[in-house]
Amino acid sequence: MSEIKRKNNDNKVIDTESDLFDADLKGANLLGANLVGKDLTGANLEGADLNRANLSGARLWHANLRDAKLSEANLSGADFWGAKLCGAQIWNAELSGAKSLTRENFLEQKGRKTTCGIDEKGYRGAAGGYRLLKQHFLSKGRYDDVSWASFREKTMEKGLLRKNKEYLRYLACALMGLLCGWGEKPNRVILSSTVIVLLYSFLYTLLNATQALSNVSLKLWDNIYFSIVTFTTVGYGDIIPLPAALPRLLAASEGFLGAFMIGLFVFSLAKKYSAR
């Protein structure tokens, strides 16, 4: 039988076999504690060390687990209804059968700012924690929560690449994050495409790189139209690039980017919504 008594930060002995309903265990050392099936409703476990603790089947309704350490803890079957887990460490925890565990458990309002997430001080551990949450949410069919956890996982992986000085992989990862949020934010593809179209429009205007078949003077709005047509690879209409190397190179590069961004948009939509 595992040890059932731990000392908290005030050196008071905590009997984990007693009633822990609404207990104040802030900062308590509960490393490896046996809390199977315990009722911890309303308990204050903020900053508590619950690494390797067994909380299987525990009731954690409205428990305060902010900044708690839950790495390698057994949380199978635990009920997290209304629990606060913002800033918690959950690396390599067992979440099979966990109940009422959603993204909402990790939300915290600080003034006008809403923070959301687990402890992100260590990129590798945080990425593993978000990966666990992603798998749990997927098993429960909570696809919006899956998208959130997946995005945060990739954000942590990006930070890890930078920390490890893997700059080429970091740049590729950062670019995908910027353009489409690693497939989780299709709206970023639309925004990025709009920026590309406008940038090329200004270049066409600045370099006087286009001409109308009717030989009329072209303005910025005409070049925006030409840029949209080129970007979407529809084909040239009554406006074409000048028969010179630079204008043709610009038009060709925009057409390539357009085809890439359209494909990226389809990929993002499929990744985000196909499982639903």
CSV table of C-alpha atoms in Angstrom, one decimal:
chain,number,residue,atom,x,y,z
A,1,MET,CA,0.0,0.0,0.0
A,2,SER,CA,1.4,3.4,-0.9
A,3,GLU,CA,2.0,6.0,1.6
A,4,ILE,CA,-1.1,8.0,2.5
A,5,LYS,CA,0.4,11.0,4.4
A,6,ARG,CA,2.2,13.9,3.0
A,7,LYS,CA,3.5,17.2,4.4
A,8,ASN,CA,2.4,20.5,2.9
A,9,ASN,CA,4.5,23.6,2.8
A,10,ASP,CA,3.6,24.5,6.4
A,11,ASN,CA,4.9,21.1,7.5
A,12,LYS,CA,1.4,20.0,8.6
A,13,VAL,CA,0.6,16.3,8.0
A,14,ILE,CA,-2.1,15.7,5.4
A,15,ASP,CA,-4.1,12.5,5.8
A,16,THR,CA,-5.2,11.5,2.3
A,17,GLU,CA,-7.6,9.0,3.7
A,18,SER,CA,-9.7,11.7,5.5
A,19,ASP,CA,-12.4,13.8,3.9
A,20,LEU,CA,-10.8,16.1,1.4
A,21,PHE,CA,-14.0,18.0,0.4
A,22,ASP,CA,-13.2,21.7,0.1
A,23,ALA,CA,-9.8,21.1,1.6
A,24,ASP,CA,-7.0,23.7,1.5
A,25,LEU,CA,-4.0,21.9,0.0
A,26,LYS,CA,-2.4,24.9,-1.7
A,27,GLY,CA,1.2,24.1,-2.5
A,28,ALA,CA,1.0,20.7,-0.8
A,29,ASN,CA,3.5,18.0,-1.4
A,30,LEU,CA,1.4,15.0,-2.6
A,31,LEU,CA,4.0,13.3,-4.7
A,32,GLY,CA,2.8,9.8,-5.5
A,33,ALA,CA,-0.2,10.1,-3.1
A,34,ASN,CA,-3.0,7.5,-3.4
A,35,LEU,CA,-6.1,9.5,-3.9
A,36,VAL,CA,-8.1,6.9,-5.8
A,37,GLY,CA,-11.8,7.8,-5.8
A,38,LYS,CA,-11.4,10.7,-3.4
A,39,ASP,CA,-13.9,13.5,-3.3
A,40,LEU,CA,-11.9,16.6,-3.8
A,41,THR,CA,-14.8,18.8,-4.7
A,42,GLY,CA,-13.9,22.5,-4.2
A,43,ALA,CA,-10.4,21.6,-2.9
A,44,ASN,CA,-7.7,24.2,-3.3
A,45,LEU,CA,-4.7,22.3,-4.9
A,46,GLU,CA,-3.1,25.4,-6.5
A,47,GLY,CA,0.6,24.7,-7.0
A,48,ALA,CA,0.3,21.3,-5.3
A,49,ASP,CA,2.9,18.6,-6.3
A,50,LEU,CA,0.7,15.7,-7.5
A,51,ASN,CA,3.4,14.2,-9.8
A,52,ARG,CA,2.8,10.4,-10.0
A,53,ALA,CA,-0.2,10.7,-7.8
A,54,ASN,CA,-3.1,8.3,-8.3
A,55,LEU,CA,-6.3,10.3,-8.8
A,56,SER,CA,-8.1,7.5,-10.7
A,57,GLY,CA,-11.8,8.0,-10.3
A,58,ALA,CA,-11.4,11.1,-8.1
A,59,ARG,CA,-14.1,13.8,-8.1
A,60,LEU,CA,-12.5,17.1,-8.8
A,61,TRP,CA,-15.6,19.3,-9.2
A,62,HIS,CA,-14.7,23.0,-9.1
A,63,ALA,CA,-11.2,22.1,-7.7
A,64,ASN,CA,-8.5,24.7,-8.0
A,65,LEU,CA,-5.6,23.0,-9.8
A,66,ARG,CA,-4.0,26.1,-11.1
A,67,ASP,CA,-0.2,25.6,-11.6
A,68,ALA,CA,-0.5,22.1,-10.1
A,69,LYS,CA,2.1,19.5,-11.0
A,70,LEU,CA,0.3,16.5,-12.5
A,71,SER,CA,3.1,14.9,-14.6
A,72,GLU,CA,2.8,11.1,-14.8
A,73,ALA,CA,-0.3,11.3,-12.6
A,74,ASN,CA,-3.0,8.7,-13.1
A,75,LEU,CA,-6.1,10.8,-13.9
A,76,SER,CA,-8.1,8.0,-15.5
A,77,GLY,CA,-11.8,8.3,-14.8
A,78,ALA,CA,-11.3,11.5,-12.8
A,79,ASP,CA,-14.2,14.0,-13.1
A,80,PHE,CA,-12.9,17.5,-13.8
A,81,TRP,CA,-16.3,19.3,-14.0
A,82,GLY,CA,-15.7,23.0,-13.3
A,83,ALA,CA,-12.1,22.4,-12.3
A,84,LYS,CA,-9.5,25.1,-13.0
A,85,LEU,CA,-6.3,23.8,-14.6
A,86,CYS,CA,-4.7,26.9,-16.1
A,87,GLY,CA,-0.9,26.5,-15.8
A,88,ALA,CA,-1.0,22.9,-14.7
A,89,GLN,CA,1.7,20.4,-15.8
A,90,ILE,CA,0.3,17.3,-17.3
A,91,TRP,CA,3.2,15.7,-19.1
A,92,ASN,CA,2.8,12.0,-19.6
A,93,ALA,CA,-0.4,11.9,-17.4
A,94,GLU,CA,-3.0,9.1,-17.9
A,95,LEU,CA,-6.2,10.7,-19.1
A,96,SER,CA,-8.1,7.7,-20.4
A,97,GLY,CA,-11.7,7.9,-19.3
A,98,ALA,CA,-11.3,11.4,-17.7
A,99,LYS,CA,-14.7,13.1,-17.5
A,100,SER,CA,-15.7,16.8,-18.2
A,101,LEU,CA,-12.2,17.7,-19.3
A,102,THR,CA,-12.4,20.5,-21.9
A,103,ARG,CA,-10.6,23.5,-23.1
A,104,GLU,CA,-12.8,25.5,-20.7
A,105,ASN,CA,-10.9,24.0,-17.8
A,106,PHE,CA,-7.8,25.8,-18.9
A,107,LEU,CA,-9.3,29.2,-19.3
A,108,GLU,CA,-8.6,32.0,-16.9
A,109,GLN,CA,-9.7,35.6,-16.9
A,110,LYS,CA,-7.1,38.2,-15.8
A,111,GLY,CA,-8.7,41.6,-16.1
A,112,ARG,CA,-9.6,42.0,-19.7
A,113,LYS,CA,-7.2,39.3,-20.9
A,114,THR,CA,-8.2,35.7,-21.1
A,115,THR,CA,-5.3,33.2,-20.8
A,116,CYS,CA,-5.6,29.6,-21.8
A,117,GLY,CA,-3.3,26.7,-21.5
A,118,ILE,CA,-1.1,24.4,-19.5
A,119,ASP,CA,2.3,25.2,-18.0
A,120,GLU,CA,4.5,26.2,-21.0
A,121,LYS,CA,7.8,26.8,-19.3
A,122,GLY,CA,9.3,23.7,-20.9
A,123,TYR,CA,8.6,23.4,-24.6
A,124,ARG,CA,9.1,19.6,-24.8
A,125,GLY,CA,6.9,18.9,-21.7
A,126,ALA,CA,4.3,21.4,-22.9
A,127,ALA,CA,4.1,19.9,-26.4
A,128,GLY,CA,3.7,16.5,-24.8
A,129,GLY,CA,0.9,17.8,-22.6
A,130,TYR,CA,-1.0,19.4,-25.4
A,131,ARG,CA,-0.6,16.2,-27.4
A,132,LEU,CA,-2.2,14.2,-24.6
A,133,LEU,CA,-5.1,16.7,-24.5
A,134,LYS,CA,-5.5,16.6,-28.3
A,135,GLN,CA,-5.8,12.8,-28.2
A,136,HIS,CA,-8.3,13.0,-25.3
A,137,PHE,CA,-10.4,15.6,-27.0
A,138,LEU,CA,-10.4,13.6,-30.2
A,139,SER,CA,-11.6,10.5,-28.4
A,140,LYS,CA,-14.5,12.6,-27.0
A,141,GLY,CA,-15.4,14.2,-30.3
A,142,ARG,CA,-14.6,17.7,-29.1
A,143,TYR,CA,-13.1,18.9,-32.4
A,144,ASP,CA,-12.8,22.6,-31.5
A,145,ASP,CA,-10.8,21.7,-28.5
A,146,VAL,CA,-8.7,19.3,-30.6
A,147,SER,CA,-7.9,22.3,-32.9
A,148,TRP,CA,-6.9,24.4,-30.0
A,149,ALA,CA,-4.7,21.7,-28.4
A,150,SER,CA,-3.1,20.9,-31.8
A,151,PHE,CA,-2.3,24.6,-32.5
A,152,ARG,CA,-0.7,25.0,-29.0
A,153,GLU,CA,1.3,21.7,-29.5
A,154,LYS,CA,2.7,23.1,-32.8
A,155,THR,CA,3.5,26.4,-31.1
A,156,MET,CA,5.5,24.6,-28.5
A,157,GLU,CA,7.3,22.5,-31.1
A,158,LYS,CA,8.2,25.7,-32.9
A,159,GLY,CA,9.7,27.1,-29.7
A,160,LEU,CA,11.7,23.9,-29.2
A,161,LEU,CA,13.2,24.1,-32.7
A,162,ARG,CA,14.3,27.6,-32.0
A,163,LYS,CA,15.8,26.6,-28.7
A,164,ASN,CA,17.7,23.7,-30.3
A,165,LYS,CA,18.9,26.1,-33.0
A,166,GLU,CA,17.4,24.0,-35.8
A,167,TYR,CA,16.9,27.2,-37.8
A,168,LEU,CA,15.8,25.8,-41.2
A,169,ARG,CA,13.1,23.6,-39.6
A,170,TYR,CA,12.1,26.5,-37.4
A,171,LEU,CA,11.7,28.8,-40.3
A,172,ALA,CA,9.6,26.3,-42.2
A,173,CYS,CA,7.5,25.6,-39.1
A,174,ALA,CA,7.1,29.4,-38.4
A,175,LEU,CA,6.0,30.0,-42.0
A,176,MET,CA,3.3,27.4,-41.8
A,177,GLY,CA,2.1,28.8,-38.6
A,178,LEU,CA,2.0,32.3,-40.0
A,179,LEU,CA,0.2,31.2,-43.2
A,180,CYS,CA,-2.4,28.8,-41.9
A,181,GLY,CA,-1.8,28.1,-38.2
A,182,TRP,CA,-0.6,24.6,-39.1
A,183,GLY,CA,-3.9,23.8,-40.8
A,184,GLU,CA,-6.0,24.9,-37.8
A,185,LYS,CA,-6.7,28.5,-38.9
A,186,PRO,CA,-8.0,28.7,-42.5
A,187,ASN,CA,-8.8,32.4,-42.0
A,188,ARG,CA,-5.0,33.0,-41.9
A,189,VAL,CA,-4.8,31.7,-45.5
A,190,ILE,CA,-7.4,34.2,-46.6
A,191,LEU,CA,-5.6,37.1,-44.8
A,192,SER,CA,-2.2,36.0,-46.2
A,193,SER,CA,-3.6,35.8,-49.7
A,194,THR,CA,-5.1,39.2,-49.4
A,195,VAL,CA,-1.7,40.6,-48.4
A,196,ILE,CA,0.0,38.9,-51.3
A,197,VAL,CA,-2.5,40.2,-53.8
A,198,LEU,CA,-2.2,43.8,-52.5
A,199,LEU,CA,1.6,43.6,-52.4
A,200,TYR,CA,1.8,42.5,-56.0
A,201,SER,CA,-0.7,45.2,-57.0
A,202,PHE,CA,1.6,47.8,-55.6
A,203,LEU,CA,4.6,46.3,-57.3
A,204,TYR,CA,2.8,46.2,-60.7
A,205,THR,CA,1.8,49.9,-60.2
A,206,LEU,CA,5.2,51.0,-59.0
A,207,LEU,CA,7.1,49.3,-61.8
A,208,ASN,CA,4.5,50.0,-64.4
A,209,ALA,CA,4.6,46.3,-65.3
A,210,THR,CA,1.2,45.9,-66.9
A,211,GLN,CA,-0.6,47.1,-70.0
A,212,ALA,CA,-4.1,47.1,-71.2
A,213,LEU,CA,-5.0,45.6,-74.6
A,214,SER,CA,-7.0,48.8,-75.3
A,215,ASN,CA,-4.0,51.0,-74.6
A,216,VAL,CA,-5.7,52.9,-71.8
A,217,SER,CA,-3.8,54.2,-68.7
A,218,LEU,CA,-3.9,51.7,-65.9
A,219,LYS,CA,-4.5,52.8,-62.3
A,220,LEU,CA,-4.0,50.9,-58.9
A,221,TRP,CA,-7.5,49.4,-59.0
A,222,ASP,CA,-6.8,48.0,-62.4
A,223,ASN,CA,-3.6,46.3,-61.1
A,224,ILE,CA,-5.5,45.0,-58.1
A,225,TYR,CA,-7.9,43.3,-60.6
A,226,PHE,CA,-5.0,42.0,-62.6
A,227,SER,CA,-3.3,40.7,-59.4
A,228,ILE,CA,-6.5,38.8,-58.3
A,229,VAL,CA,-6.9,37.2,-61.8
A,230,THR,CA,-3.2,36.2,-61.8
A,231,PHE,CA,-3.3,34.9,-58.2
A,232,THR,CA,-6.3,32.8,-58.8
A,233,THR,CA,-4.7,31.5,-62.1
A,234,VAL,CA,-7.9,32.3,-64.0
A,235,GLY,CA,-5.9,33.6,-66.9
A,236,TYR,CA,-5.2,37.0,-68.4
A,237,GLY,CA,-8.1,39.2,-69.6
A,238,ASP,CA,-7.9,42.7,-71.0
A,239,ILE,CA,-4.8,43.4,-68.9
A,240,ILE,CA,-1.5,41.6,-69.5
A,241,PRO,CA,2.1,41.9,-68.2
A,242,LEU,CA,4.6,43.9,-70.3
A,243,PRO,CA,6.7,41.7,-72.7
A,244,ALA,CA,9.8,42.0,-70.5
A,245,ALA,CA,11.6,39.7,-68.1
A,246,LEU,CA,10.7,41.4,-64.8
A,247,PRO,CA,7.0,41.8,-65.4
A,248,ARG,CA,6.6,38.3,-66.6
A,249,LEU,CA,8.7,37.0,-63.7
A,250,LEU,CA,6.4,38.9,-61.2
A,251,ALA,CA,3.2,37.5,-62.8
A,252,ALA,CA,4.6,33.9,-62.9
A,253,SER,CA,5.7,34.1,-59.3
A,254,GLU,CA,2.3,35.4,-58.2
A,255,GLY,CA,0.6,32.6,-60.2
A,256,PHE,CA,2.7,30.0,-58.4
A,257,LEU,CA,2.0,31.6,-55.0
A,258,GLY,CA,-1.7,31.6,-55.8
A,259,ALA,CA,-1.8,27.9,-56.7
A,260,PHE,CA,0.1,27.2,-53.5
A,261,MET,CA,-2.2,29.2,-51.3
A,262,ILE,CA,-5.3,27.8,-52.8
A,263,GLY,CA,-4.0,24.3,-52.1
A,264,LEU,CA,-3.1,25.3,-48.6
A,265,PHE,CA,-6.6,26.7,-48.0
A,266,VAL,CA,-8.2,23.4,-49.2
A,267,PHE,CA,-5.8,21.5,-46.9
A,268,SER,CA,-6.6,23.7,-43.9
A,269,LEU,CA,-10.4,23.3,-44.4
A,270,ALA,CA,-10.0,19.5,-44.8
A,271,LYS,CA,-7.8,19.2,-41.7
A,272,LYS,CA,-10.1,21.4,-39.5
A,273,TYR,CA,-13.5,20.1,-40.6
A,274,SER,CA,-13.2,16.7,-42.3
A,275,ALA,CA,-13.3,14.7,-39.0
A,276,ARG,CA,-16.7,16.3,-38.2
